[in-house]
């Protein structure tokens, strides 16, 4: 059996179209939705991610502001910038690109973002809302993964979902979203004794560890849904995920490619969260 591909590019394009229509309606009411993206330092990967986010805003008719700060900016000065953006009525969403330089406490910076502008869903108020089943912003990558899983038509109720990775950005919120959809959820991580024992039982596997070939064909239940959050380079410099794609696609029922799977959905869900924030501000 060869798995069906879950096309993240196509789904993201559809979502961007919906966002553009909502943005046009808000512009018509005199409130262009606005996103501020804050980049600290000169990490090349972060610079590329941030450029894409700003470009996505422009294409969908959102107002965007890119603030670049020197790696040496003090924590206090960065917190002051976040406060200014919190108070700016033209800005509905604020994203501070991670990672931050070592001398800056990311928890303090995320904690300074007004929760109603925290379109990353990283603030403890939004993380706690997800934990307790209340409305709030969902972290963009796991939110996008849920949309990708939805396209398979599989009812998650009672299914066994295994999340590999326990980061605050992906693994933990992913597990909570799957739980909210009534899946039975297992979280595996670097200290898990035998990863394959868990993944072999999974109807859905989400892999988010940042190491290629973490999930191999002999670790997958035939017909399973496999979502690959990884973004790595192979020995030839080619982009690849955490899943041994060519081998796993022969066992899985559904699989996301890298590139063209989760990546475009993370970007699309940031636009969705920003529109939600702007519409809420207009109410
Ligand atoms: N760094 C890697 N992924 C993300 C993300 O989704 N949001 C932010 N702010 N930083 C990141």
CSV table of C-alpha atoms and ligand atoms in Angstrom, one decimal:
chain,number,residue,atom,x,y,z
A,1,UNK,CA,0.0,0.0,0.0
A,2,UNK,CA,1.3,3.4,-0.9
A,3,UNK,CA,0.1,6.2,1.4
A,4,UNK,CA,-2.0,9.0,0.1
A,5,UNK,CA,-0.2,12.4,0.3
A,6,UNK,CA,-1.7,15.1,2.5
A,7,UNK,CA,-1.0,18.2,0.5
A,8,UNK,CA,-0.2,21.1,2.8
A,9,UNK,CA,0.5,23.5,0.0
A,10,UNK,CA,-3.0,23.1,-1.4
A,11,UNK,CA,-4.7,23.3,2.0
A,12,UNK,CA,-2.7,26.4,2.9
A,13,UNK,CA,-3.6,28.1,-0.3
A,14,UNK,CA,-7.3,27.5,0.3
A,15,UNK,CA,-6.9,28.9,3.9
A,16,UNK,CA,-5.0,31.9,2.6
A,17,UNK,CA,-7.8,32.6,0.2
A,18,UNK,CA,-10.3,32.6,3.1
A,19,UNK,CA,-8.0,34.9,5.1
A,20,UNK,CA,-7.7,37.3,2.2
A,21,UNK,CA,-11.5,37.6,1.9
A,22,UNK,CA,-11.8,38.2,5.7
A,23,UNK,CA,-9.0,40.8,5.5
A,24,UNK,CA,-10.7,42.6,2.7
A,25,UNK,CA,-13.9,42.8,4.7
A,26,UNK,CA,-12.0,44.3,7.7
A,27,UNK,CA,-10.2,46.8,5.4
A,28,UNK,CA,-13.6,47.8,4.1
A,29,UNK,CA,-14.7,48.6,7.7
A,30,UNK,CA,-11.6,50.7,8.1
A,31,UNK,CA,-9.6,48.2,10.2
A,32,UNK,CA,-6.8,46.6,8.2
A,33,UNK,CA,-5.7,43.6,10.2
A,34,UNK,CA,-2.1,44.1,11.4
A,35,UNK,CA,0.7,41.8,12.5
A,36,UNK,CA,4.0,42.8,14.1
A,37,UNK,CA,6.9,40.4,13.7
A,38,UNK,CA,9.9,41.0,15.9
A,39,UNK,CA,13.2,39.5,15.0
A,40,UNK,CA,16.2,39.7,17.4
A,41,UNK,CA,19.7,38.9,16.1
A,42,UNK,CA,20.9,37.5,12.9
A,43,UNK,CA,20.0,33.8,13.0
A,44,UNK,CA,19.8,32.9,9.2
A,45,UNK,CA,16.9,30.4,9.6
A,46,UNK,CA,14.9,32.9,11.7
A,47,UNK,CA,15.5,35.6,9.1
A,48,UNK,CA,14.0,33.4,6.4
A,49,UNK,CA,11.0,32.4,8.5
A,50,UNK,CA,10.3,36.0,9.3
A,51,UNK,CA,10.6,37.1,5.7
A,52,UNK,CA,8.0,34.5,4.7
A,53,UNK,CA,5.6,35.6,7.4
A,54,UNK,CA,5.8,39.2,6.2
A,55,UNK,CA,5.4,38.2,2.6
A,56,UNK,CA,2.3,36.0,3.5
A,57,UNK,CA,0.7,39.1,5.2
A,58,UNK,CA,1.3,41.2,2.1
A,59,UNK,CA,-0.2,38.6,-0.2
A,60,UNK,CA,-3.3,38.2,1.9
A,61,UNK,CA,-3.9,41.9,2.4
A,62,UNK,CA,-2.8,42.2,6.0
A,63,UNK,CA,-0.8,45.2,7.3
A,64,UNK,CA,2.6,43.9,8.7
A,65,UNK,CA,5.4,45.5,10.5
A,66,UNK,CA,8.8,43.9,10.7
A,67,UNK,CA,10.9,45.0,13.7
A,68,UNK,CA,14.6,44.0,13.5
A,69,UNK,CA,16.7,44.4,16.6
A,70,UNK,CA,20.4,43.9,17.2
A,71,UNK,CA,21.3,40.7,19.1
A,72,UNK,CA,22.7,42.9,21.8
A,73,UNK,CA,19.3,44.6,22.6
A,74,UNK,CA,18.7,44.4,26.4
A,75,UNK,CA,15.7,42.4,27.7
A,76,UNK,CA,14.3,45.6,29.2
A,77,UNK,CA,14.4,47.4,25.8
A,78,UNK,CA,12.8,44.4,24.1
A,79,UNK,CA,10.0,44.3,26.8
A,80,UNK,CA,9.5,48.0,26.2
A,81,UNK,CA,9.0,47.4,22.4
A,82,UNK,CA,6.5,44.6,23.2
A,83,UNK,CA,4.6,47.0,25.5
A,84,UNK,CA,4.5,49.6,22.7
A,85,UNK,CA,3.1,47.0,20.2
A,86,UNK,CA,0.5,45.9,22.8
A,87,UNK,CA,-0.7,49.6,22.9
A,88,UNK,CA,-0.7,50.1,19.1
A,89,UNK,CA,-4.3,49.9,17.8
A,90,UNK,CA,-3.1,49.1,14.3
A,91,UNK,CA,-1.4,45.9,15.5
A,92,UNK,CA,-3.7,42.9,16.3
A,93,UNK,CA,-1.1,40.2,16.4
A,94,UNK,CA,2.5,40.2,17.8
A,95,UNK,CA,5.0,37.5,17.1
A,96,UNK,CA,8.5,37.5,18.6
A,97,UNK,CA,10.5,35.0,16.6
A,98,UNK,CA,12.2,32.3,18.7
A,99,UNK,CA,14.9,31.5,19.6
A,100,UNK,CA,16.0,34.7,21.4
A,101,UNK,CA,19.7,35.5,22.4
A,102,UNK,CA,20.8,33.7,25.5
A,103,UNK,CA,20.7,36.9,27.7
A,104,UNK,CA,17.0,37.3,27.1
A,105,UNK,CA,14.4,35.2,29.0
A,106,UNK,CA,11.9,34.0,26.4
A,107,UNK,CA,9.3,33.3,29.0
A,108,UNK,CA,9.4,36.9,30.2
A,109,UNK,CA,9.1,38.2,26.7
A,110,UNK,CA,6.2,35.9,25.7
A,111,UNK,CA,4.6,36.8,29.0
A,112,UNK,CA,4.8,40.5,28.2
A,113,UNK,CA,2.7,40.0,25.0
A,114,UNK,CA,-1.0,40.9,25.5
A,115,UNK,CA,-2.7,37.5,25.4
A,116,UNK,CA,-5.3,38.8,23.0
A,117,UNK,CA,-2.5,39.7,20.6
A,118,UNK,CA,-0.5,36.5,21.1
A,119,UNK,CA,-1.1,35.0,17.7
A,120,UNK,CA,1.6,32.4,18.3
A,121,UNK,CA,-0.5,31.0,21.2
A,122,UNK,CA,2.7,30.8,23.4
A,123,UNK,CA,1.5,33.0,26.3
A,124,UNK,CA,0.6,31.0,29.5
A,125,UNK,CA,-2.9,32.4,29.2
A,126,UNK,CA,-3.4,30.8,25.8
A,127,UNK,CA,-1.5,27.6,26.7
A,128,UNK,CA,-3.7,27.4,29.8
A,129,UNK,CA,-6.8,28.0,27.8
A,130,UNK,CA,-5.9,25.1,25.6
A,131,UNK,CA,-5.2,22.9,28.6
A,132,UNK,CA,-8.6,23.7,30.2
A,133,UNK,CA,-10.7,23.7,27.0
A,134,UNK,CA,-11.3,27.4,26.9
A,135,UNK,CA,-11.2,29.7,23.8
A,136,UNK,CA,-7.8,31.1,23.0
A,137,UNK,CA,-5.1,31.2,20.4
A,138,UNK,CA,-3.7,27.8,19.4
A,139,UNK,CA,0.0,27.4,18.5
A,140,UNK,CA,0.2,27.6,14.7
A,141,UNK,CA,2.1,24.4,14.0
A,142,UNK,CA,-0.1,22.0,16.0
A,143,UNK,CA,-3.2,23.9,14.8
A,144,UNK,CA,-2.0,23.4,11.2
A,145,UNK,CA,-1.4,19.7,11.9
A,146,UNK,CA,-4.9,19.3,13.1
A,147,UNK,CA,-6.2,20.8,9.9
A,148,UNK,CA,-4.0,18.4,7.9
A,149,UNK,CA,-5.4,15.4,9.9
A,150,UNK,CA,-8.9,16.7,9.3
A,151,UNK,CA,-8.5,16.4,5.5
A,152,UNK,CA,-8.1,12.6,5.9
A,153,UNK,CA,-11.7,12.4,7.1
A,154,UNK,CA,-10.6,10.1,10.0
A,155,UNK,CA,-12.6,10.5,13.1
A,156,UNK,CA,-10.1,10.8,15.9
A,157,UNK,CA,-12.5,9.8,18.7
A,158,UNK,CA,-11.0,6.7,20.4
A,159,UNK,CA,-8.1,6.5,18.0
A,160,UNK,CA,-4.6,6.2,19.4
A,161,UNK,CA,-2.4,9.2,18.6
A,162,UNK,CA,1.3,9.2,19.4
A,163,UNK,CA,3.2,12.5,19.5
A,164,UNK,CA,6.9,12.3,19.3
A,165,UNK,CA,8.5,15.4,20.9
A,166,UNK,CA,7.4,17.4,23.9
A,167,UNK,CA,8.3,21.1,23.1
A,168,UNK,CA,6.1,23.9,24.2
A,169,UNK,CA,5.8,25.1,20.6
A,170,UNK,CA,4.7,21.7,19.1
A,171,UNK,CA,4.6,18.5,21.1
A,172,UNK,CA,2.7,19.6,24.2
A,173,UNK,CA,0.0,21.7,22.4
A,174,UNK,CA,-0.3,19.0,19.7
A,175,UNK,CA,-1.1,16.4,22.4
A,176,UNK,CA,-3.7,18.6,23.9
A,177,UNK,CA,-5.4,19.3,20.6
A,178,UNK,CA,-5.6,15.6,19.9
A,179,UNK,CA,-6.9,15.0,23.3
A,180,UNK,CA,-9.6,17.7,22.7
A,181,UNK,CA,-10.6,15.7,19.6
A,182,UNK,CA,-11.1,12.7,21.9
A,183,UNK,CA,-8.0,10.7,20.8
A,184,UNK,CA,-6.1,8.5,23.3
A,185,UNK,CA,-2.8,10.3,23.4
A,186,UNK,CA,0.7,9.1,24.1
A,187,UNK,CA,3.6,11.6,24.3
A,188,UNK,CA,7.1,10.2,23.5
A,189,UNK,CA,10.4,12.0,23.9
A,190,UNK,CA,14.1,11.7,24.1
A,191,UNK,CA,13.9,9.6,27.3
A,192,UNK,CA,11.3,7.2,26.0
A,193,UNK,CA,12.7,3.7,26.4
A,194,UNK,CA,11.4,2.1,23.2
A,195,UNK,CA,9.8,4.5,20.8
A,196,UNK,CA,8.8,1.9,18.2
A,197,UNK,CA,6.6,0.0,20.8
A,198,UNK,CA,4.4,3.1,21.0
A,199,UNK,CA,4.5,4.3,17.4
A,200,UNK,CA,3.6,0.8,16.1
A,201,UNK,CA,0.3,1.0,18.0
A,202,UNK,CA,-0.6,4.5,16.7
A,203,UNK,CA,-3.4,5.3,14.3
A,204,UNK,CA,-1.9,8.8,14.0
A,205,UNK,CA,1.7,9.7,14.6
A,206,UNK,CA,3.0,13.3,14.7
A,207,UNK,CA,6.8,13.5,14.7
A,208,UNK,CA,8.4,16.8,15.9
A,209,UNK,CA,11.9,16.2,17.2
A,210,UNK,CA,14.2,17.7,14.6
A,211,UNK,CA,16.1,14.6,13.7
A,212,UNK,CA,15.8,12.9,10.3
A,213,UNK,CA,14.9,9.2,10.1
A,214,UNK,CA,13.4,9.3,13.6
A,215,UNK,CA,10.3,7.4,12.3
A,216,UNK,CA,11.2,4.4,10.1
A,217,UNK,CA,8.9,2.0,8.2
A,218,UNK,CA,9.1,-0.8,10.8
A,219,UNK,CA,7.8,1.6,13.4
A,220,UNK,CA,4.5,2.4,11.7
A,221,UNK,CA,1.2,0.6,11.8
A,222,UNK,CA,-0.1,-0.2,8.3
A,223,UNK,CA,-2.6,2.5,7.3
A,224,UNK,CA,-1.6,5.0,9.9
A,225,UNK,CA,-1.7,8.8,9.4
A,226,UNK,CA,1.8,10.2,9.6
A,227,UNK,CA,2.4,13.9,10.2
A,228,UNK,CA,6.0,15.1,9.8
A,229,UNK,CA,6.8,18.4,11.5
A,230,UNK,CA,10.6,18.0,11.1
A,231,UNK,CA,12.7,20.4,9.0
A,232,UNK,CA,16.2,19.0,8.4
A,233,UNK,CA,18.8,18.7,5.7
A,234,UNK,CA,20.1,15.4,4.5
A,235,UNK,CA,23.7,14.6,3.6
A,236,UNK,CA,23.1,16.2,0.1
A,237,UNK,CA,21.7,19.4,1.7
A,238,UNK,CA,18.2,18.5,0.6
A,239,UNK,CA,15.3,19.5,2.9
A,240,UNK,CA,13.8,16.5,4.7
A,241,UNK,CA,11.6,15.8,7.7
A,242,UNK,CA,11.9,13.5,10.7
A,243,UNK,CA,10.3,10.7,8.9
A,244,UNK,CA,12.0,8.2,6.5
A,245,UNK,CA,9.5,9.3,3.8
A,246,UNK,CA,10.2,6.9,1.0
A,247,UNK,CA,10.0,3.8,3.2
A,248,UNK,CA,7.2,5.0,5.5
A,249,UNK,CA,4.9,6.0,2.6
A,250,UNK,CA,4.8,2.2,1.7
A,251,UNK,CA,3.3,1.4,5.1
A,252,UNK,CA,1.3,4.4,6.1
A,253,UNK,CA,-2.2,5.2,4.9
A,254,UNK,CA,-1.7,9.0,4.8
A,255,UNK,CA,1.5,11.0,5.0
A,256,UNK,CA,2.7,14.7,4.8
A,257,UNK,CA,5.7,15.5,2.6
A,258,UNK,CA,8.6,17.8,3.6
A,259,UNK,CA,8.6,20.3,2.0
A,260,UNK,CA,4.9,21.0,1.3
A,261,UNK,CA,3.2,19.5,4.3
A,262,UNK,CA,3.2,21.1,7.8
A,263,UNK,CA,5.5,24.1,6.9
A,264,UNK,CA,2.9,26.0,4.7
A,265,UNK,CA,0.2,25.2,7.2
A,266,UNK,CA,2.1,26.8,10.1
A,267,UNK,CA,2.3,30.0,8.1
A,268,UNK,CA,-1.4,29.8,7.1
A,269,UNK,CA,-2.5,29.4,10.7
A,270,UNK,CA,-0.6,32.4,11.8
A,271,UNK,CA,-2.7,34.4,9.3
A,272,UNK,CA,-5.9,32.8,10.6
A,273,UNK,CA,-5.0,33.7,14.2
A,274,UNK,CA,-4.2,37.2,13.2
A,275,UNK,CA,-7.6,37.6,11.5
A,276,UNK,CA,-9.3,36.1,14.5
A,277,UNK,CA,-7.5,38.7,16.7
A,278,UNK,CA,-8.4,41.6,14.4
A,279,UNK,CA,-12.1,40.6,14.1
A,280,UNK,CA,-12.3,40.2,17.9
A,281,UNK,CA,-10.8,43.7,18.2
A,282,UNK,CA,-13.6,45.1,16.0
A,283,UNK,CA,-16.4,43.6,18.0
B,1,LIG,N1,10.5,29.6,16.1
B,1,LIG,C1,10.3,28.5,15.5
B,1,LIG,N2,8.9,28.3,15.3
B,1,LIG,C2,8.4,29.4,15.7
B,1,LIG,C3,7.0,29.9,15.8
B,1,LIG,O1,6.1,29.2,15.4
B,1,LIG,N3,6.8,31.1,16.4
B,1,LIG,C4,7.9,31.9,16.9
B,1,LIG,N4,7.6,33.0,17.4
B,1,LIG,N5,9.1,31.5,16.8
B,1,LIG,C5,9.4,30.3,16.2
